[in-house]
Amino acid sequence: MMKKILLIVLPVVMLPVLASEVYDSEIGSILQDVSSTNRMVRLNATNRIDTLMTSLSNREEIATCKLLMAKLRAECADITGDESIYDFHAYNDVTNLCWSVLHDFDSDRTTWPFYGASLLLPLPLSMDKKYGDMFSVATNALFAIDAQDGILIETNVWSVLFGPELLQTSNMRVTFRTIAASSLLLSDSMADVSSYTNGLPASALSVVNAIRSEGR
């Protein structure tokens, strides 16, 4: 009887291990595709990400796939880009993917997916004129950063998604403060945003001031 029990239990124990092995073997080349300068290589990576995601059970690995997919789908929503890849539904996909990751990691803000989703989500929210949600995402991320002693970041994935500059929490704060101020001004061009803009570098202030000028 013991042998039969072991034969039943063993495949269940091995499944997460095998899934992680598949992830480890695929993620490196997927990251190369996502960061490629060739547009079609980037966009074709969505098929590989979809296939990989179906084999995963680890929530951080799944979140990685969702955010990489969100980055690629955002490219298909750029109305200033190539008309041949434009997809009216792309921003909706980005929004859903990012909200899904935020929900899954809302109680675990020591790891990077919460912040990754918070960085990708404001763009589609702004396109939908959901400025209140945009503000909440940014300020929740700011509060979370200040509440942590440190954030565990998967540097290879993060660099592909956002570049190496945002590996520093100080730069993340600047970005979220800029988003918070921008969202307030998009709602009301006369809003007092000084609590978010005080001490911002010139490059960030120029973004905020441009939005203020457009609203006048």
Short mmCIF file of C-alpha atoms in Angstrom, two decimals:
data_model
loop_
_atom_site.label_atom_id
_atom_site.label_comp_id
_atom_site.label_asym_id
_atom_site.label_seq_id
_atom_site.Cartn_x
_atom_site.Cartn_y
_atom_site.Cartn_z
CA MET A 1 0.00 0.00 0.00
CA MET A 2 2.84 2.41 0.82
CA LYS A 3 4.24 2.14 -2.71
CA LYS A 4 0.88 3.05 -4.20
CA ILE A 5 0.60 6.13 -1.96
CA LEU A 6 4.08 7.31 -2.95
CA LEU A 7 3.27 6.92 -6.63
CA ILE A 8 0.21 9.12 -6.20
CA VAL A 9 1.94 11.83 -4.13
CA LEU A 10 5.17 12.11 -6.11
CA PRO A 11 3.72 13.67 -9.30
CA VAL A 12 1.92 16.30 -7.22
CA VAL A 13 5.16 17.23 -5.46
CA MET A 14 7.12 17.35 -8.71
CA LEU A 15 4.75 19.63 -10.66
CA PRO A 16 5.91 22.96 -9.13
CA VAL A 17 9.54 21.95 -9.63
CA LEU A 18 8.98 21.11 -13.29
CA ALA A 19 7.06 24.35 -13.83
CA SER A 20 9.93 26.36 -12.37
CA GLU A 21 12.38 24.53 -14.60
CA VAL A 22 10.32 25.49 -17.64
CA TYR A 23 10.22 29.09 -16.46
CA ASP A 24 13.98 29.20 -15.86
CA SER A 25 14.68 27.75 -19.29
CA GLU A 26 12.38 30.19 -21.12
CA ILE A 27 12.45 33.51 -19.31
CA GLY A 28 15.94 34.55 -20.41
CA SER A 29 15.21 34.38 -24.13
CA ILE A 30 11.76 35.92 -23.62
CA LEU A 31 13.39 38.90 -21.91
CA GLN A 32 15.75 39.22 -24.87
CA ASP A 33 12.77 39.27 -27.23
CA VAL A 34 10.87 41.83 -25.17
CA SER A 35 13.89 44.15 -25.15
CA SER A 36 14.67 43.62 -28.85
CA THR A 37 14.91 46.65 -31.13
CA ASN A 38 12.93 44.69 -33.72
CA ARG A 39 9.24 45.48 -33.30
CA MET A 40 7.96 42.16 -34.61
CA VAL A 41 10.32 40.20 -32.37
CA ARG A 42 8.92 42.12 -29.40
CA LEU A 43 5.29 41.63 -30.35
CA ASN A 44 5.72 37.96 -31.24
CA ALA A 45 6.97 37.38 -27.71
CA THR A 46 3.35 37.58 -26.54
CA ASN A 47 2.73 34.08 -27.92
CA ARG A 48 5.70 32.70 -26.01
CA ILE A 49 4.59 34.43 -22.83
CA ASP A 50 1.05 33.02 -23.17
CA THR A 51 2.41 29.51 -23.64
CA LEU A 52 4.76 29.81 -20.68
CA MET A 53 2.07 31.21 -18.39
CA THR A 54 -0.19 28.19 -18.89
CA SER A 55 2.48 25.93 -17.35
CA LEU A 56 3.16 28.03 -14.23
CA SER A 57 1.86 27.89 -10.68
CA ASN A 58 4.32 30.23 -8.92
CA ARG A 59 2.52 33.55 -8.48
CA GLU A 60 5.62 35.72 -8.92
CA GLU A 61 6.50 33.95 -12.16
CA ILE A 62 2.91 34.40 -13.35
CA ALA A 63 3.06 38.09 -12.37
CA THR A 64 6.27 38.46 -14.38
CA CYS A 65 4.52 37.06 -17.45
CA LYS A 66 1.50 39.31 -16.95
CA LEU A 67 3.59 42.46 -16.65
CA LEU A 68 5.77 41.59 -19.63
CA MET A 69 2.56 41.01 -21.57
CA ALA A 70 1.20 44.36 -20.36
CA LYS A 71 4.31 46.14 -21.58
CA LEU A 72 3.98 44.57 -25.02
CA ARG A 73 0.24 45.17 -25.27
CA ALA A 74 0.78 48.84 -24.41
CA GLU A 75 2.84 49.11 -27.57
CA CYS A 76 -0.18 47.98 -29.58
CA ALA A 77 -2.27 50.78 -28.06
CA ASP A 78 0.04 53.60 -29.11
CA ILE A 79 -2.00 55.69 -31.56
CA THR A 80 1.17 57.45 -32.70
CA GLY A 81 2.76 54.14 -33.68
CA ASP A 82 2.38 51.90 -36.69
CA GLU A 83 -1.27 51.57 -37.69
CA SER A 84 -0.74 47.92 -38.65
CA ILE A 85 -0.21 46.89 -35.01
CA TYR A 86 -2.79 49.19 -33.41
CA ASP A 87 -5.33 47.32 -31.29
CA PHE A 88 -8.32 49.14 -29.83
CA HIS A 89 -8.54 46.59 -27.02
CA ALA A 90 -4.88 46.73 -26.00
CA TYR A 91 -5.18 49.30 -23.20
CA ASN A 92 -8.04 47.34 -21.70
CA ASP A 93 -5.78 44.27 -21.65
CA VAL A 94 -2.99 46.26 -19.98
CA THR A 95 -5.41 47.56 -17.35
CA ASN A 96 -6.77 44.10 -16.54
CA LEU A 97 -3.31 42.51 -16.35
CA CYS A 98 -1.98 45.19 -14.02
CA TRP A 99 -5.03 45.20 -11.73
CA SER A 100 -4.73 41.42 -11.51
CA VAL A 101 -1.11 41.66 -10.32
CA LEU A 102 -1.92 44.46 -7.87
CA HIS A 103 -4.71 42.33 -6.40
CA ASP A 104 -2.48 39.27 -6.10
CA PHE A 105 0.32 41.19 -4.37
CA ASP A 106 -1.65 43.72 -2.36
CA SER A 107 -0.72 41.95 0.88
CA ASP A 108 2.91 41.41 -0.14
CA ARG A 109 4.48 44.77 -0.83
CA THR A 110 8.02 43.69 -0.08
CA THR A 111 8.35 42.16 -3.56
CA TRP A 112 8.57 43.93 -6.89
CA PRO A 113 5.36 42.89 -8.77
CA PHE A 114 3.20 45.31 -6.75
CA TYR A 115 5.40 48.23 -7.80
CA GLY A 116 5.79 47.00 -11.35
CA ALA A 117 2.03 46.92 -11.83
CA SER A 118 1.75 50.34 -10.18
CA LEU A 119 4.19 51.79 -12.72
CA LEU A 120 2.50 50.30 -15.78
CA LEU A 121 -1.11 50.98 -14.77
CA PRO A 122 -1.27 54.82 -14.76
CA LEU A 123 -0.89 55.12 -18.55
CA PRO A 124 -4.02 53.16 -19.50
CA LEU A 125 -5.89 54.74 -16.59
CA SER A 126 -5.01 58.20 -17.90
CA MET A 127 -6.19 57.23 -21.38
CA ASP A 128 -9.52 56.22 -19.85
CA LYS A 129 -9.56 59.50 -17.87
CA LYS A 130 -9.66 57.56 -14.60
CA TYR A 131 -7.53 60.15 -12.84
CA GLY A 132 -8.78 59.27 -9.37
CA ASP A 133 -7.66 55.66 -9.80
CA MET A 134 -4.38 56.89 -11.24
CA PHE A 135 -3.79 59.04 -8.14
CA SER A 136 -4.68 56.18 -5.80
CA VAL A 137 -2.28 53.77 -7.52
CA ALA A 138 0.58 56.27 -7.27
CA THR A 139 -0.03 57.29 -3.66
CA ASN A 140 -0.57 53.69 -2.51
CA ALA A 141 2.79 52.80 -4.06
CA LEU A 142 4.45 55.77 -2.33
CA PHE A 143 2.97 54.73 1.01
CA ALA A 144 4.10 51.14 0.46
CA ILE A 145 7.66 52.13 -0.42
CA ASP A 146 7.97 54.22 2.73
CA ALA A 147 6.59 51.37 4.86
CA GLN A 148 9.21 48.83 3.70
CA ASP A 149 12.75 48.30 4.90
CA GLY A 150 13.57 47.06 1.41
CA ILE A 151 11.99 45.71 -1.77
CA LEU A 152 12.99 42.42 -3.38
CA ILE A 153 13.45 43.11 -7.09
CA GLU A 154 14.11 40.65 -9.90
CA THR A 155 16.67 42.89 -11.56
CA ASN A 156 16.73 41.24 -15.00
CA VAL A 157 12.95 41.45 -15.42
CA TRP A 158 12.73 44.92 -13.88
CA SER A 159 15.42 46.33 -16.17
CA VAL A 160 13.58 45.07 -19.25
CA LEU A 161 10.31 46.54 -18.02
CA PHE A 162 11.54 49.91 -16.73
CA GLY A 163 15.27 50.30 -17.28
CA PRO A 164 18.01 50.22 -14.63
CA GLU A 165 17.32 53.74 -13.30
CA LEU A 166 14.17 52.68 -11.46
CA LEU A 167 16.04 50.02 -9.51
CA GLN A 168 16.68 52.78 -6.98
CA THR A 169 13.74 53.39 -4.64
CA SER A 170 14.56 57.11 -4.67
CA ASN A 171 13.88 57.18 -8.41
CA MET A 172 10.72 55.14 -7.92
CA ARG A 173 9.50 57.75 -5.44
CA VAL A 174 10.17 60.53 -7.96
CA THR A 175 8.16 58.68 -10.60
CA PHE A 176 5.19 58.00 -8.33
CA ARG A 177 5.21 61.58 -7.01
CA THR A 178 5.19 62.82 -10.60
CA ILE A 179 2.27 60.53 -11.43
CA ALA A 180 0.37 61.66 -8.32
CA ALA A 181 0.83 65.35 -9.16
CA SER A 182 -0.04 64.77 -12.81
CA SER A 183 -3.24 62.92 -11.98
CA LEU A 184 -4.41 65.75 -9.72
CA LEU A 185 -3.73 68.33 -12.42
CA LEU A 186 -5.51 66.24 -15.04
CA SER A 187 -8.58 66.38 -12.79
CA ASP A 188 -8.15 70.06 -11.90
CA SER A 189 -5.51 72.25 -13.54
CA MET A 190 -5.63 74.60 -10.53
CA ALA A 191 -4.99 71.84 -7.96
CA ASP A 192 -2.27 72.41 -5.36
CA VAL A 193 0.30 69.70 -6.04
CA SER A 194 3.17 71.19 -4.08
CA SER A 195 3.22 68.33 -1.57
CA TYR A 196 4.22 66.03 -4.43
CA THR A 197 6.38 68.37 -6.50
CA ASN A 198 8.55 69.96 -3.80
CA GLY A 199 12.09 68.77 -4.37
CA LEU A 200 11.39 67.00 -7.64
CA PRO A 201 14.20 67.12 -10.22
CA ALA A 202 13.80 69.47 -13.18
CA SER A 203 12.98 66.65 -15.61
CA ALA A 204 10.02 65.55 -13.46
CA LEU A 205 8.85 69.12 -12.89
CA SER A 206 8.82 69.74 -16.63
CA VAL A 207 6.31 66.89 -17.05
CA VAL A 208 4.06 68.30 -14.32
CA ASN A 209 4.32 71.87 -15.64
CA ALA A 210 3.46 70.73 -19.17
CA ILE A 211 0.24 69.13 -17.90
CA ARG A 212 -0.59 72.27 -15.89
CA SER A 213 -0.06 74.45 -18.98
CA GLU A 214 -2.26 72.28 -21.16
CA GLY A 215 -5.08 72.48 -18.63
CA ARG A 216 -5.19 76.27 -18.65
#
